[in-house]
Short mmCIF file of C-alpha atoms and ligand atoms in Angstrom, two decimals:
data_model
loop_
_atom_site.label_atom_id
_atom_site.label_comp_id
_atom_site.label_asym_id
_atom_site.label_seq_id
_atom_site.Cartn_x
_atom_site.Cartn_y
_atom_site.Cartn_z
CA MET J 404 13.31 8.36 19.67
CA ARG J 405 15.18 5.84 17.53
CA ILE J 406 13.28 4.49 14.56
CA ALA J 407 14.42 1.78 12.16
CA VAL J 408 12.67 1.20 8.84
CA MET J 409 12.89 -2.38 7.59
CA GLY J 410 12.43 -2.39 3.81
CA ALA J 411 13.30 1.12 2.70
CA GLY J 412 11.46 1.44 -0.62
CA SER J 413 8.69 3.90 -1.48
CA ILE J 414 6.75 3.82 1.81
CA GLY J 415 9.79 3.26 4.02
CA CYS J 416 11.71 6.20 2.56
CA HIS J 417 8.62 8.42 2.62
CA LEU J 418 7.85 7.71 6.29
CA GLY J 419 11.48 7.50 7.39
CA GLY J 420 12.36 10.67 5.49
CA HIS J 421 9.57 12.71 7.08
CA LEU J 422 10.41 11.41 10.56
CA ALA J 423 14.13 12.13 10.09
CA ARG J 424 13.40 15.83 9.68
CA GLN J 425 12.53 15.97 13.40
CA ALA J 426 15.45 17.00 15.61
CA ASP J 427 14.54 14.49 18.35
CA VAL J 428 14.12 11.47 16.05
CA GLU J 429 16.98 9.31 14.74
CA VAL J 430 16.09 7.25 11.70
CA THR J 431 17.93 4.27 10.23
CA LEU J 432 16.75 3.01 6.85
CA ILE J 433 17.44 -0.68 6.15
CA GLY J 434 17.19 -1.51 2.47
CA ARG J 435 18.92 -2.87 -0.60
CA PRO J 436 22.53 -1.80 -1.26
CA ALA J 437 21.91 0.21 -4.47
CA ALA J 438 18.99 2.17 -2.97
CA MET J 439 20.83 2.83 0.29
CA ALA J 440 23.94 4.03 -1.57
CA VAL J 441 21.79 6.71 -3.24
CA VAL J 442 20.41 7.88 0.12
CA ALA J 443 23.90 7.89 1.66
CA GLU J 444 25.11 10.11 -1.17
CA LYS J 445 22.16 12.41 -1.91
CA GLY J 446 19.77 12.04 1.01
CA LEU J 447 16.05 11.94 0.23
CA THR J 448 13.73 14.28 -1.64
CA LEU J 449 10.07 14.02 -0.70
CA THR J 450 7.61 15.57 -3.11
CA SER J 451 3.83 15.88 -3.23
CA GLY J 452 1.40 17.94 -5.26
CA ARG J 453 0.44 19.84 -2.10
CA ARG J 454 3.66 21.39 -0.85
CA GLU J 455 7.20 22.37 -1.75
CA PRO J 456 9.66 19.46 -2.04
CA LEU J 457 11.31 18.53 1.25
CA HIS J 458 14.95 17.53 1.34
CA VAL J 459 16.53 15.31 3.97
CA SER J 460 20.28 15.62 3.92
CA PRO J 461 22.38 12.44 4.15
CA ASP J 462 23.70 13.43 7.58
CA ARG J 463 20.12 13.40 9.00
CA ILE J 464 19.47 9.77 8.08
CA ALA J 465 21.48 6.59 8.67
CA VAL J 466 21.39 3.80 6.10
CA ALA J 467 22.12 0.09 6.41
CA THR J 468 21.61 -3.09 4.43
CA GLU J 469 21.37 -5.55 7.32
CA ALA J 470 18.69 -6.01 9.98
CA ALA J 471 21.35 -5.76 12.70
CA ALA J 472 21.07 -1.98 12.26
CA ALA J 473 17.67 -2.18 14.02
CA ALA J 474 19.36 -3.08 17.32
CA GLY J 475 18.55 -0.36 19.83
CA ALA J 476 15.55 0.99 17.89
CA ASP J 477 12.52 1.94 19.99
CA VAL J 478 10.23 1.51 17.00
CA VAL J 479 10.69 -0.58 13.85
CA LEU J 480 8.51 0.24 10.85
CA VAL J 481 8.11 -2.77 8.56
CA THR J 482 7.62 -1.62 4.97
CA VAL J 483 8.63 -4.61 2.86
CA LYS J 484 6.09 -6.03 0.41
CA SER J 485 3.87 -8.74 1.95
CA ASP J 486 5.82 -11.63 0.46
CA GLY J 487 8.96 -10.40 2.24
CA THR J 488 7.45 -10.03 5.72
CA ARG J 489 8.41 -13.41 7.18
CA ALA J 490 12.00 -13.19 5.95
CA ALA J 491 12.32 -9.61 7.23
CA ALA J 492 10.96 -10.63 10.65
CA ARG J 493 13.41 -13.54 10.88
CA GLU J 494 16.27 -11.22 10.03
CA LEU J 495 15.13 -8.73 12.69
CA ALA J 496 14.43 -11.28 15.44
CA PRO J 497 17.97 -11.69 16.85
CA HIS J 498 18.59 -7.94 16.95
CA LEU J 499 15.46 -6.24 18.29
CA ALA J 500 15.38 -4.85 21.81
CA PRO J 501 12.85 -6.75 23.98
CA ASP J 502 10.68 -3.64 24.34
CA ALA J 503 10.89 -2.57 20.67
CA VAL J 504 7.52 -1.75 19.12
CA VAL J 505 7.14 -3.18 15.61
CA VAL J 506 4.64 -1.53 13.25
CA SER J 507 3.47 -3.00 9.95
CA PHE J 508 2.75 -0.17 7.49
CA GLN J 509 1.86 -2.67 4.75
CA ASN J 510 -1.19 -3.55 2.70
CA GLY J 511 -2.77 -6.99 3.02
CA LEU J 512 -4.52 -8.62 5.96
CA HIS J 513 -1.89 -10.88 7.52
CA ASN J 514 1.40 -9.03 7.85
CA ALA J 515 0.98 -8.14 11.54
CA GLU J 516 0.04 -11.79 12.26
CA VAL J 517 3.21 -13.00 10.52
CA LEU J 518 5.29 -10.49 12.48
CA ARG J 519 3.71 -11.69 15.76
CA GLU J 520 4.47 -15.31 14.89
CA GLU J 521 8.12 -14.55 14.16
CA LEU J 522 8.61 -11.95 16.92
CA PRO J 523 6.54 -13.45 19.74
CA GLN J 524 7.96 -11.34 22.59
CA ARG J 525 7.55 -7.98 20.86
CA THR J 526 4.60 -5.62 20.62
CA VAL J 527 3.38 -5.63 17.01
CA LEU J 528 0.98 -2.94 15.80
CA THR J 529 -0.98 -2.52 12.59
CA GLY J 530 -0.59 0.66 10.59
CA MET J 531 -2.12 1.75 7.29
CA VAL J 532 -0.92 4.14 4.58
CA PRO J 533 -3.96 5.41 2.65
CA TYR J 534 -2.08 7.20 -0.09
CA ASN J 535 0.13 6.39 -2.99
CA VAL J 536 3.93 6.90 -3.06
CA LEU J 537 6.19 6.19 -6.03
CA GLN J 538 9.91 6.61 -6.59
CA THR J 539 10.17 9.12 -9.44
CA GLU J 540 13.98 9.05 -9.60
CA PRO J 541 16.56 7.47 -7.34
CA GLY J 542 16.21 9.03 -3.90
CA THR J 543 13.04 10.99 -4.79
CA PHE J 544 9.65 9.78 -3.56
CA HIS J 545 6.40 11.36 -4.68
CA GLN J 546 3.14 11.24 -2.73
CA GLY J 547 0.41 11.27 -5.37
CA THR J 548 -2.77 11.09 -3.28
CA GLY J 549 -3.87 12.18 0.19
CA GLY J 550 -5.36 10.90 3.45
CA ALA J 551 -4.39 10.21 7.05
CA LEU J 552 -2.03 7.46 8.18
CA MET J 553 -3.76 5.12 10.64
CA LEU J 554 -2.31 3.14 13.51
CA ASP J 555 -3.55 0.99 16.40
CA ASP J 556 -4.69 3.21 19.26
CA GLY J 557 -3.02 2.76 22.65
CA ALA J 558 0.11 3.46 24.68
CA PRO J 559 2.65 1.46 22.60
CA GLY J 560 1.92 3.42 19.42
CA ALA J 561 1.35 6.84 21.01
CA PRO J 562 4.97 8.10 20.71
CA LEU J 563 5.03 7.17 17.02
CA VAL J 564 1.68 8.85 16.39
CA ALA J 565 3.07 12.00 18.05
CA ALA J 566 6.29 11.83 16.00
CA LEU J 567 4.43 11.38 12.72
CA ALA J 568 2.12 14.30 13.54
CA ALA J 569 5.11 16.46 14.53
CA ALA J 570 6.69 15.56 11.18
CA GLY J 571 3.68 17.13 9.45
CA LEU J 572 1.97 13.89 8.40
CA ARG J 573 -1.76 13.45 9.00
CA VAL J 574 -2.23 10.52 11.36
CA GLU J 575 -5.14 8.95 13.29
CA ALA J 576 -4.93 6.43 16.14
CA ARG J 577 -7.82 3.97 15.66
CA ALA J 578 -9.40 1.22 17.71
CA ASP J 579 -10.75 -0.56 14.61
CA MET J 580 -7.64 -1.30 12.56
CA ARG J 581 -8.93 -4.72 11.47
CA ALA J 582 -11.96 -3.04 9.86
CA VAL J 583 -9.61 -0.41 8.39
CA GLN J 584 -7.50 -3.14 6.78
CA TYR J 585 -10.55 -4.67 5.11
CA ALA J 586 -11.59 -1.22 3.84
CA LYS J 587 -8.07 -0.69 2.49
CA LEU J 588 -8.19 -4.07 0.78
CA LEU J 589 -11.35 -2.94 -1.06
CA MET J 590 -9.51 0.17 -2.28
CA ASN J 591 -6.38 -1.79 -3.18
CA LEU J 592 -8.38 -4.01 -5.53
CA ASN J 593 -7.88 -1.10 -7.94
CA ASN J 594 -4.09 -1.61 -7.92
CA ALA J 595 -4.34 -4.49 -10.39
CA VAL J 596 -6.79 -2.61 -12.63
CA ASN J 597 -4.46 0.37 -12.68
CA ALA J 598 -1.35 -1.75 -13.28
CA LEU J 599 -2.92 -3.49 -16.29
CA SER J 600 -4.44 -0.28 -17.69
CA GLY J 601 -1.04 1.35 -18.17
CA VAL J 602 -2.59 4.79 -17.55
CA PRO J 603 -2.32 7.07 -14.51
CA LEU J 604 -4.83 6.62 -11.68
CA ARG J 605 -6.84 9.76 -12.39
CA ALA J 606 -7.41 8.87 -16.03
CA GLN J 607 -8.12 5.23 -15.13
CA LEU J 608 -10.67 6.11 -12.44
CA GLY J 609 -12.24 8.62 -14.83
CA ASP J 610 -13.12 5.76 -17.21
CA ARG J 611 -16.32 3.85 -16.53
CA SER J 612 -15.09 0.55 -18.02
CA TYR J 613 -12.10 0.42 -15.67
CA ARG J 614 -14.31 1.49 -12.76
CA THR J 615 -16.71 -1.32 -13.59
CA CYS J 616 -13.78 -3.80 -13.38
CA LEU J 617 -13.10 -2.46 -9.89
CA ALA J 618 -16.80 -2.60 -9.03
CA LEU J 619 -16.95 -6.30 -9.99
CA CYS J 620 -13.97 -7.03 -7.74
CA GLN J 621 -15.40 -5.01 -4.85
CA ARG J 622 -18.81 -6.65 -5.12
CA GLU J 623 -17.23 -10.09 -4.81
CA ALA J 624 -15.09 -8.88 -1.90
CA LEU J 625 -18.08 -7.38 -0.08
CA ALA J 626 -19.99 -10.65 -0.45
CA ALA J 627 -17.02 -12.58 0.98
CA PHE J 628 -16.68 -10.07 3.86
CA ARG J 629 -20.39 -10.44 4.67
CA ALA J 630 -20.08 -14.22 4.67
CA ALA J 631 -17.07 -13.91 7.01
CA GLY J 632 -18.97 -11.53 9.33
CA VAL J 633 -16.60 -8.64 8.59
CA THR J 634 -17.75 -5.03 8.26
CA PRO J 635 -15.11 -2.82 6.60
CA ALA J 636 -14.57 0.64 8.09
CA GLN J 637 -15.90 3.67 6.23
CA LEU J 638 -12.77 5.65 5.32
CA GLY J 639 -14.26 8.27 3.01
CA ALA J 640 -17.59 9.93 2.34
CA VAL J 641 -19.14 6.77 0.88
CA ARG J 642 -20.12 3.58 2.73
CA PRO J 643 -18.08 0.66 1.37
CA ALA J 644 -21.28 -1.25 0.51
CA LEU J 645 -22.32 1.57 -1.85
CA MET J 646 -19.00 1.86 -3.66
CA PRO J 647 -19.68 -0.64 -6.48
CA ARG J 648 -22.85 1.27 -7.42
CA LEU J 649 -21.04 4.62 -7.35
CA LEU J 650 -18.21 3.26 -9.50
CA ARG J 651 -20.62 2.15 -12.24
CA LEU J 652 -22.19 5.59 -12.72
CA PRO J 653 -21.59 7.33 -16.05
CA ASP J 654 -18.34 9.31 -16.20
CA ALA J 655 -19.95 12.76 -15.99
CA VAL J 656 -22.00 11.84 -12.89
CA PHE J 657 -19.13 9.99 -11.21
CA THR J 658 -16.74 12.88 -11.80
CA ARG J 659 -19.21 15.25 -10.11
CA LEU J 660 -19.98 12.99 -7.13
CA ALA J 661 -16.54 11.53 -6.47
CA LYS J 662 -14.40 14.66 -6.45
CA ALA J 663 -12.38 13.48 -3.41
CA MET J 664 -11.60 10.14 -5.04
CA LEU J 665 -10.31 11.91 -8.14
CA ALA J 666 -8.14 14.40 -6.20
CA ILE J 667 -5.05 12.62 -7.46
CA ASP J 668 -1.95 14.01 -9.17
CA ALA J 669 -2.31 13.58 -12.93
CA THR J 670 0.78 11.33 -13.06
CA ALA J 671 0.15 9.11 -9.99
CA ARG J 672 -0.07 5.36 -10.60
CA SER J 673 -0.39 2.31 -8.37
CA SER J 674 2.79 0.79 -6.98
CA MET J 675 1.74 -2.46 -8.71
CA TRP J 676 2.21 -0.66 -12.03
CA GLU J 677 5.72 0.27 -10.86
CA ASP J 678 6.40 -3.37 -9.90
CA LEU J 679 5.45 -4.49 -13.43
CA GLN J 680 7.62 -1.78 -14.98
CA ARG J 681 10.59 -3.02 -12.96
CA GLY J 682 9.97 -6.71 -13.61
CA ARG J 683 9.29 -7.34 -9.89
CA PRO J 684 6.68 -9.69 -8.42
CA THR J 685 3.49 -7.89 -7.35
CA GLU J 686 1.36 -8.19 -4.21
CA VAL J 687 -1.71 -9.37 -6.16
CA ASP J 688 -1.90 -12.61 -4.16
CA SER J 689 -2.36 -10.55 -0.97
CA LEU J 690 -5.08 -8.45 -2.60
CA GLN J 691 -7.23 -10.17 -5.28
CA GLY J 692 -5.85 -13.53 -4.02
CA GLU J 693 -7.07 -12.76 -0.50
CA VAL J 694 -10.61 -12.16 -1.78
CA VAL J 695 -10.59 -15.40 -3.78
CA ALA J 696 -9.39 -17.36 -0.72
CA LEU J 697 -11.87 -15.71 1.66
CA ALA J 698 -14.74 -16.31 -0.76
CA ALA J 699 -13.73 -19.97 -1.17
CA ARG J 700 -13.63 -20.46 2.62
CA HIS J 701 -17.29 -19.43 2.71
CA GLY J 702 -18.48 -21.45 -0.27
CA LEU J 703 -18.50 -18.46 -2.64
CA SER J 704 -16.63 -17.76 -5.83
CA ALA J 705 -14.83 -14.57 -6.85
CA PRO J 706 -14.26 -15.01 -10.58
CA ALA J 707 -13.44 -11.40 -11.46
CA ASN J 708 -10.76 -11.29 -8.75
CA ALA J 709 -9.40 -14.68 -9.83
CA ARG J 710 -9.24 -13.59 -13.45
CA LEU J 711 -7.58 -10.29 -12.61
CA ALA J 712 -4.97 -12.07 -10.45
CA ALA J 713 -4.25 -14.45 -13.34
CA LEU J 714 -3.84 -11.51 -15.74
CA VAL J 715 -1.43 -9.79 -13.34
CA HIS J 716 0.61 -12.99 -13.05
CA GLU J 717 0.73 -13.15 -16.86
CA ALA J 718 1.88 -9.52 -16.89
CA GLU J 719 4.59 -10.30 -14.29
CA ARG J 720 5.97 -13.03 -16.55
CA ALA J 721 5.79 -10.77 -19.61
CA SER J 722 7.52 -7.90 -17.80
CA GLN J 723 10.34 -10.19 -16.67
CA ASP J 724 10.85 -11.01 -20.36
CA GLY J 725 10.88 -7.28 -21.15
CA GLY J 726 7.37 -7.25 -22.65
CA GLY J 727 3.83 -6.56 -21.48
CA ARG J 728 0.73 -4.86 -22.77
CA ALA J 729 -1.75 -2.22 -21.69
CA TRP J 730 -5.44 -3.18 -21.47
CA SER J 731 -8.09 -0.70 -22.57
CA GLY J 732 -11.09 -0.44 -20.23
CA PRO J 733 -13.48 -2.34 -22.56
CA GLU J 734 -10.87 -5.08 -23.17
CA LEU J 735 -10.24 -5.60 -19.47
CA LEU J 736 -13.94 -5.56 -18.63
CA ALA J 737 -14.66 -8.13 -21.37
CA ALA J 738 -11.86 -10.34 -20.02
CA LEU J 739 -13.30 -10.20 -16.49
CA ARG J 740 -16.87 -10.75 -17.66
CA ALA J 741 -15.85 -13.71 -19.79
CA LYS J 742 -15.22 -15.60 -16.58
CA ALA J 743 -17.63 -13.77 -14.28
N1 LIG F 774 3.83 2.47 -2.58
C1 LIG F 774 2.59 2.77 -2.24
O1 LIG F 774 1.98 3.65 -2.83
C2 LIG F 774 1.91 2.08 -1.08
C3 LIG F 774 0.81 2.71 -0.49
C4 LIG F 774 0.21 2.12 0.62
C5 LIG F 774 0.70 0.94 1.10
N2 LIG F 774 1.76 0.33 0.49
C6 LIG F 774 2.24 -0.93 1.05
O2 LIG F 774 3.47 -0.70 1.71
C7 LIG F 774 4.29 -1.87 1.60
C8 LIG F 774 5.61 -1.44 0.96
O3 LIG F 774 5.34 -1.01 -0.37
P1 LIG F 774 6.40 -0.18 -1.20
O4 LIG F 774 5.67 0.32 -2.40
O5 LIG F 774 7.10 0.79 -0.33
O6 LIG F 774 7.39 -1.36 -1.64
P2 LIG F 774 8.87 -1.23 -2.22
O7 LIG F 774 9.05 0.10 -2.88
O8 LIG F 774 9.11 -2.47 -2.98
O9 LIG F 774 9.77 -1.21 -0.90
C9 LIG F 774 10.18 -2.32 -0.17
C10 LIG F 774 11.69 -2.35 -0.21
O10 LIG F 774 12.16 -3.24 0.79
C11 LIG F 774 13.22 -4.01 0.23
N3 LIG F 774 13.34 -5.22 1.02
C12 LIG F 774 12.55 -6.33 1.00
N4 LIG F 774 12.99 -7.22 1.92
C13 LIG F 774 14.06 -6.67 2.52
C14 LIG F 774 14.94 -7.12 3.54
N5 LIG F 774 14.77 -8.30 4.13
N6 LIG F 774 15.95 -6.31 3.89
C15 LIG F 774 16.12 -5.10 3.31
N7 LIG F 774 15.33 -4.62 2.34
C16 LIG F 774 14.29 -5.40 1.95
C17 LIG F 774 12.76 -4.23 -1.18
O11 LIG F 774 13.79 -4.69 -2.01
P3 LIG F 774 13.45 -5.82 -3.14
O12 LIG F 774 12.48 -5.18 -4.08
O13 LIG F 774 14.80 -6.09 -3.71
O14 LIG F 774 12.88 -6.99 -2.41
C18 LIG F 774 12.25 -2.85 -1.55
O15 LIG F 774 13.32 -2.01 -1.92
C19 LIG F 774 3.50 -2.86 0.76
O16 LIG F 774 2.78 -3.75 1.58
C20 LIG F 774 2.53 -1.98 0.00
O17 LIG F 774 1.34 -2.63 -0.39
C21 LIG F 774 2.39 0.88 -0.59
#
């Protein structure tokens, strides 16, 4: 099986690296020149709190910087950030085999739609990565949380599901990927809270003020989903509709009830935090921005999400100028409530 990964950053290198360890899978990573030079020299190191580090030697994995390298791939995993999807699809279009299966392993609600628009003859599937992956040093990617990858059920995705499982990754084929994406969006509303907090996920989720910020965002999102007739999938032990109430519980009670949610490496942070550290644009418009737009389409407002998106955009500008600040939980909550 030949697999190309378009957009080899944290998720692309994590998935591509695991798949490349299989003898019957050939992986080509397509990414930026500096990142690909590191992989060509050192290969990849894949770490997680749960097992020994895995190393993928450079001779097990091909690297490229142009979409032409996806020619001949049976499966193309798209792992660029949402704002790069259309450009990536246009670059891929002239090169993909007619029967190539394209899989979006991105957050946000519209990436598969964009891929279908730009690649009308190809089969495009929706995937979902439930956990967090960060680059800890060049060529090393750390998985900080757990969960099963999810992918559209059916014949086109079945070989990939089998390859991911054979590579030791937990994976589920699902018939309800649209509902899964909405559930993931609810979880991803925490990315902005975490990015602005400046503290690791476990400490941030252990703090009631930060959790209340997330609860405000989720409550607005759930109201917009209801108005749109959407029911998010239940991905964990708690029904999505109950999450805002759970998040607001006092720290001691939350810590006891939400053990699974807090089973996070002590150093893990959201990839939006990493984007701010590196002065890169974030995906907040595909997360908080999506909730604001959906609410507006149904005559609702989503002020906490709008305010959080504005604060992240301020932080993007500050980080590009080499600055930025960390928000304490009470400060962030006051800022959201001021508009809410
Ligand atoms: N990281 C996580 O923990 C996580 C977890 C679940 C889901 N996700 C989702 O997975 C997707 C990818 O996230 P990520 O964290 O892996 O992002 P990332 O680390 O920024 O990786 C994307 C990489 O693709 C490169 N790229 C963009 N357009 C390209 C093109 N046309 N050709 C070649 N390379 C290109 C980017 O370079 P530039 O930066 O120079 O554009 C970047 O190096 C996002 O939708 C994210 O929300 C991430």
